[in-house]
Tab-separated table of C-alpha atoms in Angstrom:
chain	number	residue	atom	x	y	z
A	29	MET	CA	34.032	18.299	-8.128
A	30	SER	CA	33.987	15.850	-5.289
A	31	ALA	CA	32.895	16.679	-1.794
A	32	VAL	CA	35.584	17.258	0.761
A	33	THR	CA	35.206	14.653	3.450
A	34	GLY	CA	36.431	14.371	6.965
A	35	LEU	CA	38.061	17.079	8.971
A	36	VAL	CA	38.548	19.509	6.065
A	37	GLY	CA	34.847	19.431	5.189
A	38	ASP	CA	33.916	19.992	8.813
A	39	VAL	CA	36.339	22.925	9.064
A	40	LEU	CA	34.863	24.501	5.922
A	41	VAL	CA	31.328	24.199	7.272
A	42	ALA	CA	32.440	25.554	10.667
A	43	ALA	CA	34.129	28.514	8.969
A	44	ALA	CA	30.933	29.204	7.037
A	45	GLY	CA	29.003	29.140	10.318
A	46	ALA	CA	31.477	31.479	11.989
A	47	ILE	CA	31.256	33.942	9.109
A	48	ALA	CA	27.453	33.730	9.231
A	49	THR	CA	27.584	34.600	12.928
A	50	LEU	CA	29.833	37.586	12.255
A	51	THR	CA	27.488	38.663	9.485
A	52	ALA	CA	24.667	38.755	12.011
A	53	VAL	CA	26.791	41.122	14.115
A	54	VAL	CA	27.190	43.435	11.119
A	55	LEU	CA	23.392	43.702	10.949
A	56	TYR	CA	23.666	45.845	14.065
A	57	ARG	CA	25.673	48.404	12.070
A	58	VAL	CA	23.034	48.385	9.323
A	59	ALA	CA	20.276	49.077	11.834
A	60	ARG	CA	22.098	51.528	14.092
A	61	GLY	CA	24.783	53.006	11.843
A	62	PRO	CA	25.076	56.646	12.670
A	63	THR	CA	25.786	57.657	9.073
A	64	MET	CA	24.667	56.528	5.650
A	65	GLN	CA	28.249	55.519	4.823
A	66	ASP	CA	28.269	53.086	7.749
A	67	ARG	CA	25.087	51.485	6.531
A	68	VAL	CA	26.270	51.171	2.923
A	69	ILE	CA	29.562	49.608	3.971
A	70	ALA	CA	27.780	47.241	6.354
A	71	VAL	CA	25.407	46.081	3.625
A	72	ASN	CA	28.382	45.565	1.308
A	73	VAL	CA	30.176	43.539	3.985
A	74	ILE	CA	27.088	41.369	4.444
A	75	GLY	CA	26.966	40.726	0.702
A	76	SER	CA	30.660	39.887	0.582
A	77	ASN	CA	30.344	37.548	3.546
A	78	THR	CA	27.432	35.820	1.854
A	79	VAL	CA	29.583	35.188	-1.215
A	80	VAL	CA	32.325	33.700	0.975
A	81	ILE	CA	29.815	31.490	2.800
A	82	ILE	CA	28.402	30.175	-0.479
A	83	ALA	CA	31.929	29.477	-1.780
A	84	LEU	CA	32.900	27.647	1.421
A	85	LEU	CA	29.765	25.509	1.245
A	86	ALA	CA	30.456	24.784	-2.435
A	87	ALA	CA	33.889	23.461	-1.515
A	88	ALA	CA	32.611	21.533	1.489
A	89	PHE	CA	29.777	19.801	-0.332
A	90	GLY	CA	31.443	19.483	-3.730
A	91	GLU	CA	28.738	21.417	-5.549
A	92	PRO	CA	30.246	23.557	-8.329
A	93	GLY	CA	26.824	25.039	-9.049
A	94	PHE	CA	27.049	26.956	-5.795
A	95	LEU	CA	30.022	28.872	-7.203
A	96	ASP	CA	27.848	30.130	-10.052
A	97	VAL	CA	25.368	31.403	-7.506
A	98	ALA	CA	28.196	33.053	-5.559
A	99	LEU	CA	29.459	34.782	-8.700
A	100	ILE	CA	26.026	36.140	-9.599
A	101	TYR	CA	25.473	37.246	-6.004
A	102	ALA	CA	28.823	39.070	-5.996
A	103	LEU	CA	27.871	40.936	-9.163
A	104	LEU	CA	24.479	41.882	-7.720
A	105	ASN	CA	26.166	43.004	-4.491
A	106	PHE	CA	28.495	45.276	-6.460
A	107	LEU	CA	25.637	46.752	-8.478
A	108	MET	CA	23.617	47.295	-5.309
A	109	SER	CA	26.491	49.202	-3.708
A	110	ILE	CA	26.850	51.417	-6.764
A	111	ALA	CA	23.094	52.040	-6.887
A	112	ILE	CA	22.887	52.991	-3.211
A	113	SER	CA	25.892	55.294	-3.562
A	114	LYS	CA	24.430	56.989	-6.628
A	115	PHE	CA	21.041	57.336	-4.932
A	116	THR	CA	22.664	58.894	-1.876
A	117	VAL	CA	24.696	61.392	-3.912
A	118	GLU	CA	21.674	62.398	-5.999
A	119	ARG	CA	19.683	63.095	-2.835
A	120	GLY	CA	22.360	65.499	-1.653
A	121	GLY	CA	24.257	63.163	0.624
A	122	ILE	CA	27.972	62.752	0.485
A	123	ILE	CA	29.505	59.356	0.098
């Protein structure tokens, strides 16, 4: 996989930066979410955004190994969401 050069590579890196900035905004919902559901969804959104950022950087820099990391991270993000949901239900919360 060759690196994307020129304007397309710059756009991919800029998109990754923009998504990283929006992910930082979602951290507010994790910290101040009024309900447990808000926090779980916010953490899931952060994980999903991280996968997208890694994939964009893989395309921009031509590193296919980054896609493997993104895939593993997506699986861990899914398992984390299931674990938090199960933990919340077992403690008497409703999700």
